Amino acid sequence: MLTTKKRGALLLALTLTATLILSLFTVSSAARPVTNLTAEQAATAAITDAGLTEDKVTIADIALYDAQGVSRYGVVFLTDTTRYKYEIDANTGAVLAQYTQAISYSSTDTVTYLTMEQALSYALTDTGLTRDQVTVTDVSLDRENGVRVYDLEFASDTTKYDYEINAVSGAVVKKEVKTMQTTKTTTSNNTTNNNTTNNNTTSTSSTLITADSAKEIAMNHAGVAASSVTKIKAELDRDDGMTIYEVEFKVSNGLKYEYEINAANGNVISFEIDD
């Protein structure tokens, strides 16, 4: 005979189990974000709304995503004293949300920071590559041991790079270089006639989705709004011969999500949810 307390505990356990099973087998059918604005136009709209000009701010992050049925850009930029985060309607340019946070800088932080492109140029100089030879997958402005740094992730056809660049001097603070093999599809047609063999072989490299797209796919699959995400990152990697994005994010309710996304077609390979 179940007591009232045990019956309540059993009901709670069944409810949680049903909710977890539903989350595991439900894949979001949300459409890809549609936009009439470029990322640069969204950034301009946010900076203008803040009463600032582009030469007075440092853009830390711009991301396109879909939330509550609205395609929007998340724009983060900094002044010497304030961090701004905007959500801009990707079609109309309207301000959907705006947050500000005061920044406490040390005396060494009163100087002007490099732009993202300038920081990237220092990293590329170190690699010996040019801008058109790489695809940038993630850029953020962070603090490392009390020093402002740009965290830059980019990849060439064969190599993945992760750099930390001093946001003031452009010096390389840290770097990680990882060789990867781009997925290729090869077809062969062999015909033998009169002891003559003709071989026609073509190879086509797959096109990888961006880190922002991988993040968006993971959040949509989890049914999580971008506004509730407190921290998110996406890293390009290789697993069993496949190029994947490892996406990790936390939401405001304390849950942590870990996803593996196929970098060629955006399919969800696996995911985990932890509290």
PDB file of C-alpha atoms in Angstrom:
ATOM      1  CA  MET A   1       0.000   0.000   0.000  1.00  0.00           C
ATOM      2  CA  LEU A   2       1.540   3.255  -1.123  1.00  0.00           C
ATOM      3  CA  THR A   3       1.530   6.096   1.356  1.00  0.00           C
ATOM      4  CA  THR A   4       0.537   9.592   0.214  1.00  0.00           C
ATOM      5  CA  LYS A   5       4.189  10.666   0.337  1.00  0.00           C
ATOM      6  CA  LYS A   6       5.394   7.685  -1.711  1.00  0.00           C
ATOM      7  CA  ARG A   7       2.547   8.128  -4.211  1.00  0.00           C
ATOM      8  CA  GLY A   8       3.532  11.773  -4.693  1.00  0.00           C
ATOM      9  CA  ALA A   9       7.198  10.865  -5.190  1.00  0.00           C
ATOM     10  CA  LEU A  10       6.267   8.194  -7.748  1.00  0.00           C
ATOM     11  CA  LEU A  11       4.044  10.624  -9.659  1.00  0.00           C
ATOM     12  CA  LEU A  12       6.850  13.210  -9.726  1.00  0.00           C
ATOM     13  CA  ALA A  13       9.341  10.613 -10.999  1.00  0.00           C
ATOM     14  CA  LEU A  14       6.966   9.506 -13.777  1.00  0.00           C
ATOM     15  CA  THR A  15       6.364  13.115 -14.811  1.00  0.00           C
ATOM     16  CA  LEU A  16      10.097  13.882 -14.985  1.00  0.00           C
ATOM     17  CA  THR A  17      10.736  10.681 -16.960  1.00  0.00           C
ATOM     18  CA  ALA A  18       8.009  11.533 -19.491  1.00  0.00           C
ATOM     19  CA  THR A  19       9.382  15.055 -19.888  1.00  0.00           C
ATOM     20  CA  LEU A  20      12.934  13.764 -20.488  1.00  0.00           C
ATOM     21  CA  ILE A  21      11.765  11.180 -23.055  1.00  0.00           C
ATOM     22  CA  LEU A  22       9.789  13.857 -24.910  1.00  0.00           C
ATOM     23  CA  SER A  23      12.812  16.170 -25.005  1.00  0.00           C
ATOM     24  CA  LEU A  24      15.033  13.372 -26.300  1.00  0.00           C
ATOM     25  CA  PHE A  25      12.803  12.412 -29.215  1.00  0.00           C
ATOM     26  CA  THR A  26      11.333  15.772 -30.263  1.00  0.00           C
ATOM     27  CA  VAL A  27      13.313  17.588 -32.958  1.00  0.00           C
ATOM     28  CA  SER A  28      12.511  21.234 -33.530  1.00  0.00           C
ATOM     29  CA  SER A  29      10.992  21.991 -36.906  1.00  0.00           C
ATOM     30  CA  ALA A  30      11.714  25.700 -36.634  1.00  0.00           C
ATOM     31  CA  ALA A  31      12.738  27.249 -39.904  1.00  0.00           C
ATOM     32  CA  ARG A  32      16.145  28.683 -40.457  1.00  0.00           C
ATOM     33  CA  PRO A  33      16.342  32.403 -39.617  1.00  0.00           C
ATOM     34  CA  VAL A  34      15.273  34.660 -42.482  1.00  0.00           C
ATOM     35  CA  THR A  35      16.822  38.107 -42.621  1.00  0.00           C
ATOM     36  CA  ASN A  36      16.662  41.249 -44.710  1.00  0.00           C
ATOM     37  CA  LEU A  37      19.519  42.868 -42.777  1.00  0.00           C
ATOM     38  CA  THR A  38      23.221  42.107 -42.788  1.00  0.00           C
ATOM     39  CA  ALA A  39      25.114  41.673 -39.518  1.00  0.00           C
ATOM     40  CA  GLU A  40      26.768  45.048 -40.097  1.00  0.00           C
ATOM     41  CA  GLN A  41      23.368  46.766 -40.507  1.00  0.00           C
ATOM     42  CA  ALA A  42      22.109  45.154 -37.300  1.00  0.00           C
ATOM     43  CA  ALA A  43      25.204  46.350 -35.450  1.00  0.00           C
ATOM     44  CA  THR A  44      24.700  49.882 -36.781  1.00  0.00           C
ATOM     45  CA  ALA A  45      21.064  49.858 -35.632  1.00  0.00           C
ATOM     46  CA  ALA A  46      22.092  48.788 -32.120  1.00  0.00           C
ATOM     47  CA  ILE A  47      24.940  51.283 -31.829  1.00  0.00           C
ATOM     48  CA  THR A  48      22.733  54.126 -33.107  1.00  0.00           C
ATOM     49  CA  ASP A  49      20.006  53.254 -30.591  1.00  0.00           C
ATOM     50  CA  ALA A  50      22.609  53.475 -27.818  1.00  0.00           C
ATOM     51  CA  GLY A  51      23.432  57.012 -28.962  1.00  0.00           C
ATOM     52  CA  LEU A  52      26.949  56.027 -29.980  1.00  0.00           C
ATOM     53  CA  THR A  53      29.021  55.857 -33.156  1.00  0.00           C
ATOM     54  CA  GLU A  54      30.953  52.883 -34.494  1.00  0.00           C
ATOM     55  CA  ASP A  55      34.346  54.510 -33.867  1.00  0.00           C
ATOM     56  CA  LYS A  56      33.502  54.764 -30.150  1.00  0.00           C
ATOM     57  CA  VAL A  57      32.728  51.077 -29.538  1.00  0.00           C
ATOM     58  CA  THR A  58      34.330  47.647 -29.803  1.00  0.00           C
ATOM     59  CA  ILE A  59      32.038  44.965 -31.208  1.00  0.00           C
ATOM     60  CA  ALA A  60      32.479  41.746 -29.220  1.00  0.00           C
ATOM     61  CA  ASP A  61      29.942  39.428 -30.858  1.00  0.00           C
ATOM     62  CA  ILE A  62      27.224  39.290 -33.541  1.00  0.00           C
ATOM     63  CA  ALA A  63      25.036  36.197 -33.899  1.00  0.00           C
ATOM     64  CA  LEU A  64      21.950  35.409 -36.006  1.00  0.00           C
ATOM     65  CA  TYR A  65      19.308  33.153 -34.463  1.00  0.00           C
ATOM     66  CA  ASP A  66      15.569  32.521 -34.248  1.00  0.00           C
ATOM     67  CA  ALA A  67      13.663  33.016 -30.999  1.00  0.00           C
ATOM     68  CA  GLN A  68       9.917  32.968 -30.399  1.00  0.00           C
ATOM     69  CA  GLY A  69       9.317  32.824 -34.138  1.00  0.00           C
ATOM     70  CA  VAL A  70      11.331  35.991 -34.859  1.00  0.00           C
ATOM     71  CA  SER A  71      14.675  36.040 -36.668  1.00  0.00           C
ATOM     72  CA  ARG A  72      17.003  38.322 -34.766  1.00  0.00           C
ATOM     73  CA  TYR A  73      20.609  39.405 -34.401  1.00  0.00           C
ATOM     74  CA  GLY A  74      22.279  39.372 -31.013  1.00  0.00           C
ATOM     75  CA  VAL A  75      24.781  42.245 -30.969  1.00  0.00           C
ATOM     76  CA  VAL A  76      27.273  42.760 -28.133  1.00  0.00           C
ATOM     77  CA  PHE A  77      29.592  45.785 -28.027  1.00  0.00           C
ATOM     78  CA  LEU A  78      31.687  47.639 -25.470  1.00  0.00           C
ATOM     79  CA  THR A  79      32.693  51.165 -24.570  1.00  0.00           C
ATOM     80  CA  ASP A  80      35.309  52.091 -21.983  1.00  0.00           C
ATOM     81  CA  THR A  81      32.708  51.881 -19.219  1.00  0.00           C
ATOM     82  CA  THR A  82      29.725  49.819 -20.434  1.00  0.00           C
ATOM     83  CA  ARG A  83      28.873  46.479 -22.059  1.00  0.00           C
ATOM     84  CA  TYR A  84      25.819  46.589 -24.348  1.00  0.00           C
ATOM     85  CA  LYS A  85      23.761  43.616 -25.538  1.00  0.00           C
ATOM     86  CA  TYR A  86      21.046  44.167 -28.124  1.00  0.00           C
ATOM     87  CA  GLU A  87      18.489  41.946 -29.846  1.00  0.00           C
ATOM     88  CA  ILE A  88      17.667  43.399 -33.272  1.00  0.00           C
ATOM     89  CA  ASP A  89      14.826  42.226 -35.529  1.00  0.00           C
ATOM     90  CA  ALA A  90      16.678  40.733 -38.519  1.00  0.00           C
ATOM     91  CA  ASN A  91      14.041  41.953 -40.976  1.00  0.00           C
ATOM     92  CA  THR A  92      12.968  45.382 -39.742  1.00  0.00           C
ATOM     93  CA  GLY A  93      15.942  46.532 -37.689  1.00  0.00           C
ATOM     94  CA  ALA A  94      13.692  47.198 -34.680  1.00  0.00           C
ATOM     95  CA  VAL A  95      15.176  46.915 -31.196  1.00  0.00           C
ATOM     96  CA  LEU A  96      13.573  43.878 -29.513  1.00  0.00           C
ATOM     97  CA  ALA A  97      15.606  43.964 -26.300  1.00  0.00           C
ATOM     98  CA  GLN A  98      18.486  45.909 -24.815  1.00  0.00           C
ATOM     99  CA  TYR A  99      20.718  45.280 -21.802  1.00  0.00           C
ATOM    100  CA  THR A 100      23.611  47.271 -20.341  1.00  0.00           C
ATOM    101  CA  GLN A 101      26.229  46.376 -17.762  1.00  0.00           C
ATOM    102  CA  ALA A 102      28.830  48.596 -16.156  1.00  0.00           C
ATOM    103  CA  ILE A 103      32.426  47.433 -16.636  1.00  0.00           C
ATOM    104  CA  SER A 104      35.119  47.884 -14.014  1.00  0.00           C
ATOM    105  CA  TYR A 105      38.484  48.271 -15.718  1.00  0.00           C
ATOM    106  CA  SER A 106      41.948  48.301 -14.232  1.00  0.00           C
ATOM    107  CA  SER A 107      44.315  51.132 -15.118  1.00  0.00           C
ATOM    108  CA  THR A 108      45.716  49.049 -17.983  1.00  0.00           C
ATOM    109  CA  ASP A 109      42.260  48.833 -19.563  1.00  0.00           C
ATOM    110  CA  THR A 110      41.875  52.530 -20.322  1.00  0.00           C
ATOM    111  CA  VAL A 111      43.490  52.207 -23.752  1.00  0.00           C
ATOM    112  CA  THR A 112      41.768  51.629 -27.082  1.00  0.00           C
ATOM    113  CA  TYR A 113      41.123  48.023 -28.059  1.00  0.00           C
ATOM    114  CA  LEU A 114      41.783  46.440 -31.427  1.00  0.00           C
ATOM    115  CA  THR A 115      38.844  45.636 -33.657  1.00  0.00           C
ATOM    116  CA  MET A 116      37.998  41.998 -34.345  1.00  0.00           C
ATOM    117  CA  GLU A 117      39.481  42.205 -37.855  1.00  0.00           C
ATOM    118  CA  GLN A 118      42.698  43.734 -36.526  1.00  0.00           C
ATOM    119  CA  ALA A 119      43.024  40.969 -33.923  1.00  0.00           C
ATOM    120  CA  LEU A 120      42.354  38.389 -36.624  1.00  0.00           C
ATOM    121  CA  SER A 121      45.062  39.901 -38.822  1.00  0.00           C
ATOM    122  CA  TYR A 122      47.652  39.369 -36.035  1.00  0.00           C
ATOM    123  CA  ALA A 123      46.598  35.728 -35.728  1.00  0.00           C
ATOM    124  CA  LEU A 124      46.710  35.207 -39.500  1.00  0.00           C
ATOM    125  CA  THR A 125      50.184  36.752 -39.672  1.00  0.00           C
ATOM    126  CA  ASP A 126      51.310  34.189 -37.110  1.00  0.00           C
ATOM    127  CA  THR A 127      49.860  31.333 -39.211  1.00  0.00           C
ATOM    128  CA  GLY A 128      51.166  32.670 -42.541  1.00  0.00           C
ATOM    129  CA  LEU A 129      47.638  32.572 -44.009  1.00  0.00           C
ATOM    130  CA  THR A 130      45.515  35.289 -45.611  1.00  0.00           C
ATOM    131  CA  ARG A 131      41.929  36.275 -44.792  1.00  0.00           C
ATOM    132  CA  ASP A 132      40.481  34.568 -47.863  1.00  0.00           C
ATOM    133  CA  GLN A 133      42.128  31.252 -46.935  1.00  0.00           C
ATOM    134  CA  VAL A 134      40.206  30.757 -43.693  1.00  0.00           C
ATOM    135  CA  THR A 135      36.649  30.595 -42.386  1.00  0.00           C
ATOM    136  CA  VAL A 136      36.066  32.327 -39.041  1.00  0.00           C
ATOM    137  CA  THR A 137      33.856  30.175 -36.807  1.00  0.00           C
ATOM    138  CA  ASP A 138      33.795  32.150 -33.554  1.00  0.00           C
ATOM    139  CA  VAL A 139      35.047  35.482 -32.184  1.00  0.00           C
ATOM    140  CA  SER A 140      34.616  36.842 -28.669  1.00  0.00           C
ATOM    141  CA  LEU A 141      36.230  39.461 -26.451  1.00  0.00           C
ATOM    142  CA  ASP A 142      37.178  37.932 -23.096  1.00  0.00           C
ATOM    143  CA  ARG A 143      39.395  38.505 -20.090  1.00  0.00           C
ATOM    144  CA  GLU A 144      42.307  36.142 -19.421  1.00  0.00           C
ATOM    145  CA  ASN A 145      44.277  36.582 -16.176  1.00  0.00           C
ATOM    146  CA  GLY A 146      43.118  40.180 -15.934  1.00  0.00           C
ATOM    147  CA  VAL A 147      44.027  40.985 -19.557  1.00  0.00           C
ATOM    148  CA  ARG A 148      41.514  41.665 -22.330  1.00  0.00           C
ATOM    149  CA  VAL A 149      41.964  39.149 -25.164  1.00  0.00           C
ATOM    150  CA  TYR A 150      40.199  38.201 -28.358  1.00  0.00           C
ATOM    151  CA  ASP A 151      39.352  34.506 -28.535  1.00  0.00           C
ATOM    152  CA  LEU A 152      39.469  33.662 -32.251  1.00  0.00           C
ATOM    153  CA  GLU A 153      38.502  30.351 -33.822  1.00  0.00           C
ATOM    154  CA  PHE A 154      38.999  29.836 -37.548  1.00  0.00           C
ATOM    155  CA  ALA A 155      39.811  27.047 -39.960  1.00  0.00           C
ATOM    156  CA  SER A 156      41.495  26.457 -43.306  1.00  0.00           C
ATOM    157  CA  ASP A 157      40.757  23.452 -45.528  1.00  0.00           C
ATOM    158  CA  THR A 158      43.011  21.229 -43.432  1.00  0.00           C
ATOM    159  CA  THR A 159      43.614  22.917 -40.080  1.00  0.00           C
ATOM    160  CA  LYS A 160      41.650  24.334 -37.165  1.00  0.00           C
ATOM    161  CA  TYR A 161      43.106  27.299 -35.241  1.00  0.00           C
ATOM    162  CA  ASP A 162      42.216  28.648 -31.795  1.00  0.00           C
ATOM    163  CA  TYR A 163      44.020  31.881 -30.868  1.00  0.00           C
ATOM    164  CA  GLU A 164      43.965  34.267 -27.947  1.00  0.00           C
ATOM    165  CA  ILE A 165      45.203  37.706 -29.026  1.00  0.00           C
ATOM    166  CA  ASN A 166      45.970  40.560 -26.636  1.00  0.00           C
ATOM    167  CA  ALA A 167      43.191  43.062 -27.389  1.00  0.00           C
ATOM    168  CA  VAL A 168      45.560  46.020 -26.959  1.00  0.00           C
ATOM    169  CA  SER A 169      48.956  44.994 -28.341  1.00  0.00           C
ATOM    170  CA  GLY A 170      47.980  42.227 -30.778  1.00  0.00           C
ATOM    171  CA  ALA A 171      50.451  39.804 -29.168  1.00  0.00           C
ATOM    172  CA  VAL A 172      49.687  36.089 -29.339  1.00  0.00           C
ATOM    173  CA  VAL A 173      48.737  35.063 -25.787  1.00  0.00           C
ATOM    174  CA  LYS A 174      47.848  31.465 -26.584  1.00  0.00           C
ATOM    175  CA  LYS A 175      47.303  29.326 -29.655  1.00  0.00           C
ATOM    176  CA  GLU A 176      46.132  25.825 -30.489  1.00  0.00           C
ATOM    177  CA  VAL A 177      46.555  24.294 -33.943  1.00  0.00           C
ATOM    178  CA  LYS A 178      44.819  21.058 -34.879  1.00  0.00           C
ATOM    179  CA  THR A 179      45.064  19.259 -38.205  1.00  0.00           C
ATOM    180  CA  MET A 180      41.798  17.924 -39.578  1.00  0.00           C
ATOM    181  CA  GLN A 181      40.823  16.075 -42.725  1.00  0.00           C
ATOM    182  CA  THR A 182      38.031  17.631 -44.774  1.00  0.00           C
ATOM    183  CA  THR A 183      35.376  15.132 -45.806  1.00  0.00           C
ATOM    184  CA  LYS A 184      35.600  14.276 -49.494  1.00  0.00           C
ATOM    185  CA  THR A 185      33.316  12.394 -51.854  1.00  0.00           C
ATOM    186  CA  THR A 186      35.112  10.454 -54.582  1.00  0.00           C
ATOM    187  CA  THR A 187      33.572   8.755 -57.614  1.00  0.00           C
ATOM    188  CA  SER A 188      35.439   6.540 -60.043  1.00  0.00           C
ATOM    189  CA  ASN A 189      34.569   5.217 -63.478  1.00  0.00           C
ATOM    190  CA  ASN A 190      36.912   2.501 -64.733  1.00  0.00           C
ATOM    191  CA  THR A 191      36.472   1.116 -68.261  1.00  0.00           C
ATOM    192  CA  THR A 192      38.780  -1.452 -69.849  1.00  0.00           C
ATOM    193  CA  ASN A 193      38.797  -1.808 -73.653  1.00  0.00           C
ATOM    194  CA  ASN A 194      41.546  -3.350 -75.775  1.00  0.00           C
ATOM    195  CA  ASN A 195      43.818  -3.421 -72.720  1.00  0.00           C
ATOM    196  CA  THR A 196      43.300   0.361 -72.200  1.00  0.00           C
ATOM    197  CA  THR A 197      41.931   1.686 -68.894  1.00  0.00           C
ATOM    198  CA  ASN A 198      40.333   5.153 -68.537  1.00  0.00           C
ATOM    199  CA  ASN A 199      40.007   6.499 -65.003  1.00  0.00           C
ATOM    200  CA  ASN A 200      37.772   9.506 -64.335  1.00  0.00           C
ATOM    201  CA  THR A 201      37.889  10.581 -60.701  1.00  0.00           C
ATOM    202  CA  THR A 202      36.443  13.702 -59.150  1.00  0.00           C
ATOM    203  CA  SER A 203      36.680  14.860 -55.564  1.00  0.00           C
ATOM    204  CA  THR A 204      34.415  17.437 -53.978  1.00  0.00           C
ATOM    205  CA  SER A 205      35.107  18.932 -50.575  1.00  0.00           C
ATOM    206  CA  SER A 206      32.079  19.364 -48.357  1.00  0.00           C
ATOM    207  CA  THR A 207      30.993  22.861 -47.262  1.00  0.00           C
ATOM    208  CA  LEU A 208      30.863  23.258 -43.500  1.00  0.00           C
ATOM    209  CA  ILE A 209      28.154  25.151 -41.648  1.00  0.00           C
ATOM    210  CA  THR A 210      29.225  28.038 -39.415  1.00  0.00           C
ATOM    211  CA  ALA A 211      29.619  27.898 -35.645  1.00  0.00           C
ATOM    212  CA  ASP A 212      26.629  30.242 -35.254  1.00  0.00           C
ATOM    213  CA  SER A 213      24.494  27.852 -37.305  1.00  0.00           C
ATOM    214  CA  ALA A 214      25.602  24.918 -35.136  1.00  0.00           C
ATOM    215  CA  LYS A 215      24.698  26.880 -31.993  1.00  0.00           C
ATOM    216  CA  GLU A 216      21.289  27.738 -33.419  1.00  0.00           C
ATOM    217  CA  ILE A 217      20.586  24.123 -34.413  1.00  0.00           C
ATOM    218  CA  ALA A 218      21.448  22.918 -30.901  1.00  0.00           C
ATOM    219  CA  MET A 219      19.277  25.543 -29.188  1.00  0.00           C
ATOM    220  CA  ASN A 220      16.350  24.848 -31.519  1.00  0.00           C
ATOM    221  CA  HIS A 221      16.646  21.100 -30.893  1.00  0.00           C
ATOM    222  CA  ALA A 222      16.690  21.693 -27.140  1.00  0.00           C
ATOM    223  CA  GLY A 223      13.721  24.072 -27.397  1.00  0.00           C
ATOM    224  CA  VAL A 224      15.728  26.762 -25.620  1.00  0.00           C
ATOM    225  CA  ALA A 225      15.374  30.477 -26.358  1.00  0.00           C
ATOM    226  CA  ALA A 226      18.642  32.347 -26.928  1.00  0.00           C
ATOM    227  CA  SER A 227      17.602  34.894 -24.308  1.00  0.00           C
ATOM    228  CA  SER A 228      17.711  32.192 -21.611  1.00  0.00           C
ATOM    229  CA  VAL A 229      21.201  30.976 -22.562  1.00  0.00           C
ATOM    230  CA  THR A 230      23.861  32.265 -20.160  1.00  0.00           C
ATOM    231  CA  LYS A 231      26.961  30.834 -21.870  1.00  0.00           C
ATOM    232  CA  ILE A 232      27.492  29.062 -25.185  1.00  0.00           C
ATOM    233  CA  LYS A 233      30.430  27.890 -27.282  1.00  0.00           C
ATOM    234  CA  ALA A 234      30.928  25.813 -30.426  1.00  0.00           C
ATOM    235  CA  GLU A 235      34.203  24.102 -31.348  1.00  0.00           C
ATOM    236  CA  LEU A 236      35.068  22.394 -34.616  1.00  0.00           C
ATOM    237  CA  ASP A 237      36.494  18.871 -34.188  1.00  0.00           C
ATOM    238  CA  ARG A 238      36.903  15.444 -35.824  1.00  0.00           C
ATOM    239  CA  ASP A 239      35.236  12.274 -34.555  1.00  0.00           C
ATOM    240  CA  ASP A 240      35.441   8.877 -36.299  1.00  0.00           C
ATOM    241  CA  GLY A 241      36.415  10.558 -39.565  1.00  0.00           C
ATOM    242  CA  MET A 242      33.581  13.097 -39.394  1.00  0.00           C
ATOM    243  CA  THR A 243      33.947  16.868 -38.968  1.00  0.00           C
ATOM    244  CA  ILE A 244      31.645  17.967 -36.139  1.00  0.00           C
ATOM    245  CA  TYR A 245      30.835  20.925 -33.939  1.00  0.00           C
ATOM    246  CA  GLU A 246      30.891  20.316 -30.207  1.00  0.00           C
ATOM    247  CA  VAL A 247      28.324  22.771 -28.832  1.00  0.00           C
ATOM    248  CA  GLU A 248      27.968  23.431 -25.107  1.00  0.00           C
ATOM    249  CA  PHE A 249      25.629  25.878 -23.428  1.00  0.00           C
ATOM    250  CA  LYS A 250      24.023  26.620 -20.086  1.00  0.00           C
ATOM    251  CA  VAL A 251      20.561  28.073 -19.496  1.00  0.00           C
ATOM    252  CA  SER A 252      19.213  30.216 -16.709  1.00  0.00           C
ATOM    253  CA  ASN A 253      17.518  27.270 -14.944  1.00  0.00           C
ATOM    254  CA  GLY A 254      20.940  25.684 -14.347  1.00  0.00           C
ATOM    255  CA  LEU A 255      20.783  22.918 -16.957  1.00  0.00           C
ATOM    256  CA  LYS A 256      23.846  22.265 -19.133  1.00  0.00           C
ATOM    257  CA  TYR A 257      23.507  20.961 -22.701  1.00  0.00           C
ATOM    258  CA  GLU A 258      26.201  19.266 -24.771  1.00  0.00           C
ATOM    259  CA  TYR A 259      25.653  18.614 -28.476  1.00  0.00           C
ATOM    260  CA  GLU A 260      27.552  17.058 -31.369  1.00  0.00           C
ATOM    261  CA  ILE A 261      26.445  18.554 -34.703  1.00  0.00           C
ATOM    262  CA  ASN A 262      27.478  17.238 -38.117  1.00  0.00           C
ATOM    263  CA  ALA A 263      29.445  20.180 -39.567  1.00  0.00           C
ATOM    264  CA  ALA A 264      28.617  19.165 -43.153  1.00  0.00           C
ATOM    265  CA  ASN A 265      24.812  18.921 -42.997  1.00  0.00           C
ATOM    266  CA  GLY A 266      23.790  20.265 -39.570  1.00  0.00           C
ATOM    267  CA  ASN A 267      22.322  16.963 -38.305  1.00  0.00           C
ATOM    268  CA  VAL A 268      22.256  16.360 -34.543  1.00  0.00           C
ATOM    269  CA  ILE A 269      24.561  13.393 -33.859  1.00  0.00           C
ATOM    270  CA  SER A 270      24.197  13.228 -30.070  1.00  0.00           C
ATOM    271  CA  PHE A 271      23.334  15.358 -27.059  1.00  0.00           C
ATOM    272  CA  GLU A 272      23.400  15.264 -23.266  1.00  0.00           C
ATOM    273  CA  ILE A 273      21.569  17.246 -20.594  1.00  0.00           C
ATOM    274  CA  ASP A 274      23.062  17.675 -17.113  1.00  0.00           C
ATOM    275  CA  ASP A 275      22.023  19.666 -14.063  1.00  0.00           C
TER     276      ASP A 275
END
